[in-house]
Amino acid sequence: MAEPLEALLEEGRTFPPPPEFAARALVRDRGLYERADADPEGFWAHQAAELLHWDRRWDRVLDWDLPFARWFVGGRLNVAYNCLDRHVEAGHGDQVAYLWEGEPGDRRRITYAELLAEVCRLANALRGLGVGRGDRVAIYMGMVPELPVAMLACARIGAAHSVVFGGFTADSLRDRINDAEASVLITCDGAWRRGNVVPLKEIADAAMAATPTVRHCLVLRRTGQDGVPMTEGRDRWWHDVVPDHPATCAAEPMDAEQLLFLLYTSGTTGRPKGIMHTTGGYLTQVAFTHRYVFDLHPETDVYWCTADCGWVTGHSYIVYGPLANRATSVMYEGSPDYPDKDRFWAIVERYGVTILYTAPTAIRTFMKWGTEYPERHDLSSLRLLGSVGEPINPEAWVWYWQHIGGGRCPIVDTWWQTETGAIMISPLPGLTVCKPGSATHPLPGIAVDVVDDGGRSVGVPGGGYLVLTRPWPSMLRGIWGDPQRYHDTYWSRFEGRYFAGDGAKWDADGYLWLLGRVDDIMLVSGHNISTTEVESALVDHPAVAEAAVVGKTDPITGQAVSAFVILRSGYEASDELVAELREHVARLIGPIARPKTVLFTEDLPKTRSGKIMRRLLRDVAEDHALGDTTTLADPAVVEQIKARYLTTAADEE
Ligand code: 7RM
């Protein structure tokens, strides 16, 4: 049986940087932290100057008119120039920017010089379609190299992009286009997904039936099916338009506070928020964090972030951070189980990936599938692993460490949000002693606190709400068209501080543990219980690959813990196992956290970026009508769970 969670994961095993890694790491001492603590604004100004090319130096580092920040005021720079031209001018034009692999197995190597040429052509083409500084361009594409090209072409001419994930429906696309009042939509004929074509252009057409601001639609041919509908006067093929334009296009200096992009977050309630990110502060912090959190050595590393460009991780850590730092990145179009469950490991082996950045949801899925898939491949090129998107359960952390990292790769568990723009809390891999499941400490230049309901610091150790106490360069600048909502959502709960919406605690050593969204926290007999902790206790059991828990209304305890559990391959559901899991949680956390019900399931409802949607499981447990399911990756999953729950999940007591 597993050791108790506290002993195993808090007091017990810690993971210092492996010595071979630490010996070559960019950061080996606390100097960065010390300089940032002594003078945070000076620290960020130093990073901005060191990491980026500025056409005009800023007059002031920060104007802070709470909650509105302006960074590097008066400074001018061009994001595309920083990501492309300066590397080509410095003689690195032949370095590969993207090693791209399509889902069907086709491959492309795109150098910095080639990427620059294509970005310039598209930038010229967009100008030809009437796009100028300050306009918004919607992008609805699969994971093809032309997606970063489209983002960078916008940045080059000062248009803001709004990337809409290629798995979203026509209605979601329409609402996002209309909120941003985009004048151009860039899309593809289709996208590959598990061997099937998702007909992006058809979906885009359905959206464009009700988007009065869209004047033009540019369509990239990717899947090549016949009969793609093209509307005369509005729609143009990329290959008819873009190649005719010159491969040079002046990169005009932009104001540091020029809008770079909008990215919509669905949130749990209300209409999607268009999160605004600007130019100078954003690029400074994504370049800084990409370089130091991933210990990037641009001459030798092959970096792979497995996210989709449709969410913020793709923006900051597939496109802007890596390109600003002249990384060579792998970009993969499709899903991890096509044609087989070893696709990721085949890619790591083929390209010699050295840095892998993925999500806990993927890691838990790999755990469920079993070790035979990674074992088919040589993963010895890997030297650093990253995690983002949800708390990583300690058991998943250790699995990742052993079975993917071979016990030689540090793991950086990176906490951040669409709104923060860049990583905020993370180890530095050559320096930080890690505890599995803890994102450890805020990065240099970042200030956080954990507060109680009344906004008082809880102190170390202690638990409460995570807040950010100082503005940071890549912070959101607002919600598009709704400054009041910006204030109310993030800056009103605790005066003068940014409310992240996550629970967190400090342990006795001052390590931070993220505990999930505060909306998900359960209240059992007057005790706050974090979903993350109960889920981690369940995943700690050898039979469990993945778990989600929610609080269900209970006549005696107020709420009772209700667990949904996915087993690892090779384990069978049984009443004995239910009893064992309940005891396991009680033993690791305490009897108060013992799940009242346990339901075995094949799948959990997740957003398209892989986050578990507990709100819907709560609806199932409470036997309520299901709430909004439009942001789910697969709405059928929750319907199946609901049907199973009604027939099988009797309370255990
Ligand atoms: C990057 C991203 C943000 C929310 C955030 C958290 C959760 C993300 C971690 C994490 C614990 C992590 N942007 N979250 N990373 N929780 N540990 N390392 O995910 O806007 O889509 O989501 O994701 O709840 O508030 S996001």
XYZ file of C-alpha atoms and ligand atoms in Angstrom:
679
model
C 0.000 0.000 0.000
C 1.076 3.563 -0.665
C 2.524 5.641 2.127
C 0.328 8.391 3.519
C 0.185 11.413 1.230
C 1.588 13.855 3.754
C 4.622 11.746 4.456
C 5.201 10.700 0.881
C 4.627 14.029 -0.753
C 5.164 16.807 1.726
C 7.644 15.891 4.405
C 9.207 13.052 2.467
C 10.540 12.818 -1.060
C 11.871 15.964 -2.562
C 13.536 16.225 -5.929
C 16.588 18.459 -6.210
C 17.732 19.336 -9.744
C 19.698 16.391 -11.138
C 23.380 17.413 -10.936
C 24.043 16.914 -14.674
C 21.161 19.249 -15.418
C 22.115 21.836 -12.834
C 25.707 21.970 -14.073
C 24.611 23.369 -17.441
C 21.540 25.356 -16.357
C 21.124 29.045 -17.185
C 20.083 29.808 -13.606
C 22.181 28.225 -10.858
C 21.926 30.765 -8.082
C 19.378 33.064 -6.482
C 20.677 36.220 -8.150
C 17.595 36.689 -10.321
C 15.314 36.463 -7.299
C 17.457 38.853 -5.308
C 17.643 41.468 -8.050
C 13.887 41.207 -8.684
C 13.060 41.546 -4.993
C 15.301 44.557 -4.598
C 13.722 46.461 -7.504
C 10.902 44.732 -9.420
C 10.422 47.459 -12.029
C 14.137 47.783 -12.598
C 14.337 44.032 -12.935
C 11.661 43.924 -15.653
C 13.218 46.892 -17.442
C 16.507 45.013 -17.471
C 14.808 41.903 -18.914
C 13.001 43.973 -21.568
C 16.263 45.548 -22.678
C 18.218 42.310 -22.623
C 15.711 39.977 -24.277
C 14.130 42.237 -26.919
C 14.967 44.723 -29.629
C 13.320 48.126 -29.086
C 13.002 50.714 -31.843
C 12.465 53.337 -29.196
C 13.319 52.984 -25.526
C 10.459 53.550 -23.062
C 10.071 56.723 -21.008
C 8.611 55.021 -17.944
C 8.651 51.344 -16.974
C 5.158 51.286 -15.457
C 2.081 53.472 -15.165
C -0.147 51.841 -12.587
C -3.614 53.290 -12.234
C -5.189 50.345 -10.456
C -6.491 48.179 -12.102
C -5.128 49.602 -15.350
C -1.446 49.077 -16.113
C 0.748 50.380 -18.896
C 4.235 48.910 -19.180
C 7.224 50.407 -20.986
C 5.301 53.589 -21.671
C 6.484 55.385 -24.788
C 8.550 52.397 -25.957
C 8.189 51.100 -29.505
C 8.910 47.643 -30.916
C 7.554 45.144 -33.400
C 6.743 41.638 -32.190
C 7.302 39.984 -35.590
C 10.653 41.745 -35.925
C 11.662 40.383 -32.527
C 10.481 36.883 -33.358
C 11.911 36.668 -36.886
C 13.921 39.455 -38.552
C 16.482 39.981 -35.834
C 17.398 36.290 -35.826
C 17.749 36.259 -39.619
C 19.790 39.490 -39.503
C 22.067 37.892 -36.914
C 22.846 35.032 -39.318
C 20.415 32.420 -38.009
C 18.090 32.389 -41.026
C 18.830 28.722 -41.669
C 17.974 27.618 -38.159
C 14.746 25.639 -38.032
C 11.886 27.453 -36.313
C 9.322 24.669 -36.631
C 9.717 20.955 -37.160
C 6.133 20.359 -38.123
C 4.399 17.003 -38.326
C 0.919 16.581 -39.752
C -1.418 14.002 -38.331
C -1.335 11.866 -41.502
C 2.474 11.788 -41.183
C 3.510 14.528 -43.625
C 6.418 16.674 -42.431
C 7.812 20.156 -42.975
C 10.917 21.917 -41.681
C 10.508 25.674 -41.655
C 13.527 27.861 -41.069
C 13.481 31.325 -39.568
C 14.189 32.821 -43.024
C 11.305 30.879 -44.569
C 8.955 31.793 -41.763
C 9.868 35.467 -42.150
C 9.197 35.360 -45.908
C 5.804 33.731 -45.451
C 4.829 36.152 -42.686
C 5.766 39.082 -44.921
C 3.722 37.746 -47.841
C 0.678 37.262 -45.676
C 1.153 40.652 -43.996
C 1.147 42.254 -47.446
C -1.890 40.200 -48.455
C -3.767 41.275 -45.332
C -2.963 44.899 -46.096
C -4.346 44.238 -49.584
C -7.567 43.057 -47.949
C -7.788 46.367 -46.142
C -6.427 45.298 -42.747
C -4.543 47.992 -40.869
C -3.282 48.960 -37.451
C -5.831 48.377 -34.691
C -8.106 46.135 -36.788
C -9.058 42.674 -35.551
C -8.478 39.494 -37.531
C -10.130 36.241 -36.495
C -8.177 33.017 -37.023
C -9.924 29.635 -37.063
C -7.442 26.984 -38.136
C -5.989 23.631 -37.166
C -2.407 23.194 -35.987
C -0.642 23.994 -39.252
C 2.416 26.258 -39.601
C 0.249 28.857 -41.314
C -1.470 29.447 -37.977
C 1.617 31.018 -36.359
C 2.257 32.689 -39.723
C -1.184 34.310 -39.507
C -0.613 35.463 -35.918
C 2.778 36.969 -36.768
C 1.485 38.635 -39.942
C -1.113 40.435 -37.834
C 1.521 41.443 -35.314
C 3.726 42.754 -38.103
C 1.107 45.232 -39.318
C -0.360 46.104 -35.933
C -3.630 44.221 -36.317
C -4.841 42.245 -33.302
C -5.569 38.579 -33.813
C -8.286 36.595 -32.149
C -7.501 32.915 -32.483
C -10.560 30.716 -32.040
C -9.752 27.092 -31.281
C -10.513 24.881 -34.299
C -12.717 22.599 -32.202
C -15.239 25.334 -31.398
C -18.691 25.379 -32.958
C -20.063 27.839 -35.504
C -22.000 29.653 -32.779
C -18.909 30.112 -30.599
C -16.916 31.339 -33.590
C -19.705 33.737 -34.579
C -19.970 35.204 -31.061
C -16.214 35.731 -30.825
C -16.023 37.351 -34.265
C -18.913 39.637 -33.441
C -17.603 40.639 -30.025
C -14.248 41.586 -31.579
C -15.851 43.051 -34.733
C -13.256 41.294 -36.847
C -13.000 42.389 -40.474
C -11.160 39.331 -41.811
C -11.373 35.642 -40.964
C -8.502 33.295 -41.786
C -9.423 29.615 -41.856
C -8.683 26.266 -43.538
C -10.761 23.996 -45.738
C -10.517 21.424 -42.986
C -8.444 20.016 -40.158
C -7.302 16.438 -39.518
C -8.589 14.874 -36.338
C -8.074 11.147 -35.690
C -8.055 10.430 -39.399
C -11.231 12.414 -40.073
C -11.670 15.830 -41.613
C -13.243 18.544 -39.486
C -14.785 20.827 -42.145
C -13.561 24.153 -40.800
C -14.663 26.222 -43.781
C -18.201 24.877 -43.641
C -18.352 25.703 -39.938
C -16.894 29.133 -40.673
C -19.581 29.666 -43.314
C -22.281 28.903 -40.791
C -20.696 31.449 -38.445
C -20.262 34.056 -41.177
C -23.985 33.918 -41.943
C -24.309 36.269 -38.979
C -21.056 38.233 -38.719
C -21.748 41.592 -40.380
C -18.213 42.947 -39.845
C -16.379 40.227 -41.806
C -15.462 41.561 -45.253
C -13.060 38.830 -46.336
C -12.297 35.215 -45.585
C -8.929 33.754 -46.498
C -8.917 29.957 -46.815
C -5.828 27.758 -46.546
C -6.048 24.405 -48.317
C -5.012 21.741 -45.831
C -7.214 18.668 -46.143
C -7.942 19.136 -49.857
C -11.489 17.799 -50.001
C -13.654 18.718 -52.984
C -16.589 21.066 -52.963
C -15.392 23.579 -50.387
C -17.938 26.386 -50.690
C -16.417 29.763 -51.605
C -18.519 32.921 -51.569
C -17.705 35.216 -54.476
C -16.311 38.571 -53.419
C -15.786 37.506 -49.806
C -13.734 34.297 -49.834
C -10.258 33.875 -51.307
C -7.892 30.895 -51.333
C -4.623 31.505 -49.509
C -2.703 29.946 -52.443
C -4.356 32.330 -54.912
C -3.608 35.434 -52.912
C -0.564 35.077 -50.681
C 2.185 33.827 -53.055
C 1.735 36.846 -55.340
C 2.802 39.230 -52.621
C 6.428 40.217 -52.004
C 8.407 38.353 -49.357
C 9.465 41.576 -47.690
C 7.330 43.910 -45.652
C 8.637 46.617 -43.360
C 8.071 45.826 -39.678
C 6.736 49.091 -38.352
C 7.489 49.933 -34.751
C 4.388 49.606 -32.591
C 3.568 51.289 -29.339
C 4.443 49.044 -26.392
C 0.766 49.119 -25.431
C -0.561 48.312 -28.922
C -3.164 45.528 -28.696
C -1.431 42.324 -29.804
C -4.286 39.893 -29.399
C -7.634 39.035 -27.915
C -8.185 35.580 -26.548
C -11.595 34.553 -25.326
C -12.014 32.594 -22.115
C -15.322 30.919 -21.556
C -15.389 31.025 -17.772
C -18.151 29.196 -15.977
C -20.850 31.843 -16.277
C -21.694 34.670 -18.601
C -20.592 35.325 -22.119
C -16.957 34.780 -23.111
C -14.494 37.460 -22.086
C -12.111 38.867 -24.688
C -8.883 38.971 -22.707
C -6.647 41.770 -23.999
C -2.874 41.412 -24.308
C -0.532 44.102 -25.556
C 2.934 44.222 -27.053
C 5.986 45.179 -24.987
C 5.184 43.812 -21.534
C 3.677 40.644 -22.935
C 6.667 39.827 -25.110
C 9.101 40.655 -22.314
C 7.528 38.261 -19.854
C 6.874 35.408 -22.293
C 10.464 35.616 -23.539
C 11.804 35.788 -19.975
C 9.758 32.853 -18.703
C 10.311 30.720 -21.781
C 14.057 31.185 -21.516
C 14.505 30.599 -17.803
C 11.688 28.189 -16.907
C 12.587 25.950 -19.850
C 16.323 26.626 -19.549
C 16.428 27.183 -23.286
C 19.711 26.658 -25.102
C 18.680 27.718 -28.626
C 21.669 26.090 -30.348
C 20.977 22.597 -29.067
C 17.465 22.275 -27.724
C 14.463 20.827 -29.530
C 11.464 22.173 -27.688
C 7.930 20.803 -27.894
C 4.835 22.309 -26.340
C 1.927 19.978 -27.112
C -0.810 22.587 -26.617
C -3.048 23.950 -29.343
C -2.473 27.505 -30.567
C -6.155 28.123 -29.808
C -5.433 28.561 -26.137
C -3.036 30.797 -24.318
C -0.351 28.157 -23.859
C -0.044 27.974 -27.640
C 0.148 31.749 -27.980
C 2.840 32.216 -25.354
C 4.771 28.937 -25.548
C 4.408 27.728 -29.138
C 4.535 31.074 -30.885
C 5.766 34.198 -29.086
C 8.113 32.947 -26.350
C 9.936 30.294 -28.387
C 10.296 32.487 -31.474
C 11.463 35.499 -29.466
C 14.146 33.215 -28.007
C 15.070 31.646 -31.364
C 14.018 28.176 -30.290
C 13.637 25.210 -32.606
C 10.163 23.847 -31.864
C 8.248 20.757 -32.774
C 4.656 21.436 -33.796
C 2.217 18.542 -34.148
C -1.160 18.738 -35.817
C -3.140 15.853 -34.427
C -4.132 13.778 -31.446
C -1.877 11.657 -29.206
C -3.583 8.342 -30.021
C -3.478 8.445 -33.798
C -2.649 6.106 -35.390
C -1.644 4.584 -32.036
C -1.168 5.552 -28.422
C 2.581 5.980 -28.832
C 2.385 8.931 -31.233
C 3.912 11.457 -28.786
C 6.813 9.159 -27.979
C 7.448 8.444 -31.654
C 7.678 12.217 -32.172
C 10.030 12.694 -29.209
C 12.295 9.988 -30.605
C 12.167 11.116 -34.250
C 13.054 14.757 -33.595
C 15.196 14.260 -30.513
C 12.962 16.438 -28.359
C 14.885 17.775 -25.355
C 12.150 19.838 -23.635
C 8.563 18.598 -23.430
C 5.718 20.783 -22.131
C 2.325 19.115 -21.749
C -0.733 18.947 -19.486
C -1.723 16.787 -16.485
C -4.763 15.581 -18.411
C -2.422 14.109 -21.030
C -0.106 12.619 -18.405
C -3.010 10.915 -16.621
C -4.238 9.576 -19.941
C -0.776 8.129 -20.613
C -0.849 6.556 -17.139
C -4.182 4.980 -17.986
C -2.847 3.580 -21.249
C 0.155 2.050 -19.501
C 3.933 2.188 -19.812
C 4.202 -0.050 -22.873
C 3.717 2.946 -25.188
C 6.570 5.138 -23.948
C 8.685 1.997 -23.560
C 8.508 1.392 -27.311
C 10.662 4.461 -27.904
C 14.016 5.951 -27.068
C 13.222 8.998 -24.947
C 16.804 9.633 -23.867
C 16.957 13.002 -25.667
C 14.605 14.506 -23.071
C 16.268 16.663 -20.428
C 13.390 18.791 -19.063
C 9.640 18.240 -18.617
C 6.865 20.764 -18.036
C 3.252 20.673 -16.918
C 0.453 23.217 -17.274
C -3.301 23.567 -17.124
C -4.371 21.941 -13.872
C -2.792 20.899 -10.615
C -0.609 17.879 -11.343
C -1.423 15.089 -8.905
C 1.726 13.950 -7.063
C 1.288 10.419 -8.405
C 1.122 11.730 -11.980
C 4.206 13.864 -11.295
C 6.178 10.833 -10.143
C 4.938 8.783 -13.115
C 6.025 11.560 -15.493
C 9.398 11.754 -13.742
C 10.005 8.004 -13.937
C 8.409 6.802 -17.126
C 8.924 9.812 -19.402
C 11.877 11.571 -17.810
C 13.760 8.404 -16.943
C 14.543 9.891 -13.510
C 16.969 12.407 -15.040
C 14.716 15.349 -16.055
C 13.527 18.135 -13.764
C 9.795 18.846 -13.953
C 8.533 22.418 -14.061
C 4.925 22.615 -12.860
C 3.872 25.997 -14.227
C 0.889 27.898 -12.853
C -0.571 30.714 -14.896
C -3.738 31.793 -16.703
C -4.964 33.301 -19.948
C -5.189 36.503 -17.947
C -1.618 36.409 -16.654
C -0.284 35.912 -20.201
C 2.833 34.126 -19.006
C 4.017 31.688 -16.347
C 3.825 33.148 -12.829
C 4.544 30.313 -10.400
C 7.057 27.629 -11.284
C 10.318 26.053 -10.265
C 13.506 27.161 -12.001
C 14.778 23.774 -13.120
C 18.475 24.190 -12.284
C 17.816 25.618 -8.869
C 14.520 24.649 -7.258
C 14.137 21.564 -5.089
C 10.762 20.197 -6.215
C 7.953 18.551 -4.315
C 5.612 16.569 -6.574
C 2.316 18.423 -6.878
C 3.615 21.804 -5.747
C 4.256 24.567 -8.287
C 6.795 25.722 -5.661
C 7.390 29.502 -5.761
C 6.505 32.644 -7.723
C 9.051 33.476 -10.404
C 11.420 36.415 -9.976
C 9.491 39.685 -10.346
C 6.161 38.113 -9.374
C 4.456 38.748 -6.051
C 1.731 36.452 -4.695
C -0.099 35.974 -1.441
C -2.630 33.575 0.030
C -5.474 35.322 1.838
C -8.594 34.431 3.807
C -12.179 35.523 3.098
C -11.491 38.913 4.588
C -8.363 39.429 2.496
C -5.892 38.901 5.339
C -2.670 37.014 4.621
C -2.987 33.528 6.060
C 0.742 33.185 6.642
C 2.953 30.111 6.365
C 1.637 27.459 6.637
C -1.960 28.209 5.691
C -4.609 27.982 3.010
C -6.994 30.350 1.260
C -7.288 32.322 -1.967
C -4.401 32.997 -4.319
C -3.894 36.675 -5.114
C -1.276 38.580 -7.077
C -0.130 41.648 -5.241
C 1.867 43.573 -7.834
C 1.252 44.314 -11.537
C 3.315 42.177 -13.927
C 4.347 42.956 -17.517
C 2.210 40.371 -19.323
C -0.933 40.986 -17.279
C -4.188 41.332 -19.167
C -4.938 44.948 -19.959
C -8.682 44.448 -19.697
C -11.706 42.706 -21.125
C -12.480 43.852 -24.651
C -15.335 46.341 -24.549
C -16.046 45.878 -20.836
C -13.746 47.713 -18.402
C -16.300 47.378 -15.605
C -16.324 43.604 -15.886
C -12.516 43.657 -15.797
C -12.621 45.522 -12.522
C -15.403 43.408 -11.042
C -14.013 40.017 -12.025
C -10.408 40.435 -10.975
C -9.938 43.497 -8.784
C -12.993 43.837 -6.552
C -12.888 40.703 -4.372
C -9.743 41.794 -2.495
C -8.962 45.458 -2.607
C -5.878 46.369 -4.573
C -5.041 42.782 -5.402
C -5.702 40.535 -8.394
C -8.017 37.623 -7.543
C -7.015 34.581 -9.580
C -10.036 32.437 -8.691
C -7.845 29.584 -7.425
C -7.439 28.182 -3.953
C -3.882 27.735 -2.681
C -1.908 26.909 0.407
C 1.577 27.411 1.740
C 3.098 24.354 3.359
C 5.390 24.632 6.348
C 8.423 25.075 4.062
C 6.804 27.968 2.184
C 5.983 25.926 -0.934
C 2.805 26.852 -2.800
C 0.211 24.213 -3.597
C -2.536 25.147 -6.050
C -5.840 23.630 -5.024
C -8.120 24.204 -8.007
C -10.823 26.741 -8.750
C -12.475 28.158 -5.636
C -15.907 27.444 -7.180
C -15.036 23.758 -6.878
C -14.061 23.721 -3.195
C -16.327 21.469 -1.101
C -17.721 22.170 2.344
C -18.194 18.977 4.357
C -19.402 19.304 7.966
C -17.974 22.794 8.083
C -14.563 21.826 6.651
C -13.240 23.189 3.371
C -12.002 20.300 1.278
C -10.147 20.867 -1.953
C -11.102 18.777 -4.946
C -7.441 18.613 -5.898
C -6.375 16.985 -2.646
C -9.048 14.291 -2.728
C -8.370 13.634 -6.406
C -4.652 13.346 -5.705
C -5.343 10.859 -2.923
C -7.438 8.779 -5.318
C -4.831 8.939 -8.083
C -2.284 7.840 -5.485
C -3.985 4.424 -5.469
C -2.383 2.047 -8.000
C -5.716 1.225 -9.648
C -6.621 4.846 -10.413
C -5.529 6.764 -13.485
C -7.727 9.784 -13.099
C -10.361 11.115 -10.716
C -12.728 14.031 -10.350
C -14.586 14.833 -7.156
C -17.438 17.207 -6.445
C -19.508 18.182 -3.434
C -23.028 16.828 -3.462
C -25.747 18.291 -1.255
C -26.150 16.135 1.832
C -28.823 16.415 4.540
C -26.352 15.736 7.347
C -22.952 17.062 6.319
C -24.049 19.913 4.033
C -22.009 18.497 1.203
C -20.659 14.999 0.670
C -17.727 13.992 -1.485
C -18.787 12.338 -4.716
C -16.000 10.759 -6.774
C -15.758 9.833 -10.450
C -12.878 7.494 -11.140
C -11.108 6.208 -14.253
C -9.161 2.988 -13.698
C -5.769 2.200 -15.140
C -5.731 -0.499 -17.783
C -5.621 -3.929 -16.133
C -7.910 -3.021 -13.186
C -11.576 -4.002 -12.860
C -14.376 -2.125 -11.146
C -15.786 -3.899 -8.072
C -17.503 -3.173 -4.776
C -14.313 -4.171 -2.980
C -12.364 -1.594 -4.939
C -14.924 1.082 -4.062
C -14.475 0.268 -0.387
C -10.698 0.259 -0.753
C -10.637 3.657 -2.463
C -12.846 5.200 0.201
C -10.523 3.896 2.892
C -7.477 5.045 0.971
C -8.724 8.634 0.900
C -9.760 8.488 4.555
C -6.311 7.254 5.501
C -4.377 9.810 3.447
C -6.435 12.913 4.195
C -8.806 12.027 7.005
C -12.242 10.468 7.460
C -13.891 13.794 6.629
C -12.708 13.508 3.011
C -13.886 9.912 2.513
C -16.002 9.855 -0.676
C -19.611 8.994 -0.043
C -20.100 7.742 -3.576
C -17.617 6.381 -6.088
C -18.569 5.936 -9.711
C -16.236 4.224 -12.172
C -16.271 5.803 -15.583
C -14.420 5.531 -18.872
C -14.127 9.247 -19.343
C -14.580 12.621 -17.635
C -16.163 15.786 -19.012
C -13.349 18.107 -20.056
C -12.992 21.423 -21.775
C -11.238 21.463 -25.089
C -8.030 22.423 -23.325
C -8.347 19.352 -21.091
C -9.607 20.786 -17.813
C -12.126 18.711 -15.887
C -15.517 20.462 -15.739
C -16.660 19.651 -12.207
C -19.691 21.914 -12.523
C -21.282 19.339 -14.838
C -20.401 16.433 -12.560
C -22.076 18.367 -9.758
C -25.196 18.561 -11.925
C -24.991 14.789 -12.385
C -24.491 14.088 -8.681
C -27.321 16.442 -7.736
C -29.572 15.052 -10.450
C -29.997 18.534 -11.909
C -30.498 19.310 -15.566
C -27.034 19.611 -17.126
C -25.780 23.193 -17.408
C -24.099 24.671 -20.470
C -22.073 21.945 -22.190
C -20.930 23.936 -25.234
C -17.319 24.243 -24.104
C -16.897 20.486 -23.639
C -14.540 18.575 -25.890
C -17.133 15.802 -26.130
C -20.630 16.550 -24.779
C -21.607 12.862 -25.083
C -19.285 11.949 -22.192
C -21.318 13.682 -19.520
C -24.586 12.269 -20.868
C -23.141 8.764 -20.527
C -21.942 9.464 -17.004
C -25.380 10.791 -16.103
C -27.060 7.642 -17.404
C -24.603 5.417 -15.504
C -24.892 7.469 -12.349
C -28.654 7.149 -12.191
C -28.525 3.376 -12.451
C -25.435 2.477 -10.420
C -24.265 5.090 -7.953
C -26.035 4.369 -4.717
C -24.618 6.041 -1.629
C -22.221 3.794 0.220
C -23.479 4.575 3.686
C -2.297 28.227 -18.779
C -3.756 27.970 -18.536
C -6.093 28.892 -15.951
C -6.429 28.005 -14.763
C -5.815 28.460 -13.474
C -5.772 27.177 -12.680
C -5.446 26.141 -13.720
C -3.182 26.172 -14.831
C -1.951 25.163 -13.350
C -3.270 25.265 -12.841
C -2.618 24.240 -10.882
C -0.966 24.540 -12.526
N -4.580 29.043 -18.712
N -4.008 25.886 -13.801
N -1.946 25.734 -14.579
N -3.597 24.801 -11.619
N -1.356 24.088 -11.305
N 0.313 24.367 -12.933
O -4.114 26.875 -18.189
O -6.679 30.337 -18.516
O -6.759 28.141 -19.540
O -6.537 28.311 -17.161
O -5.901 26.685 -14.961
O -7.033 26.898 -12.134
O -6.601 29.468 -12.868
S -6.185 28.986 -18.533
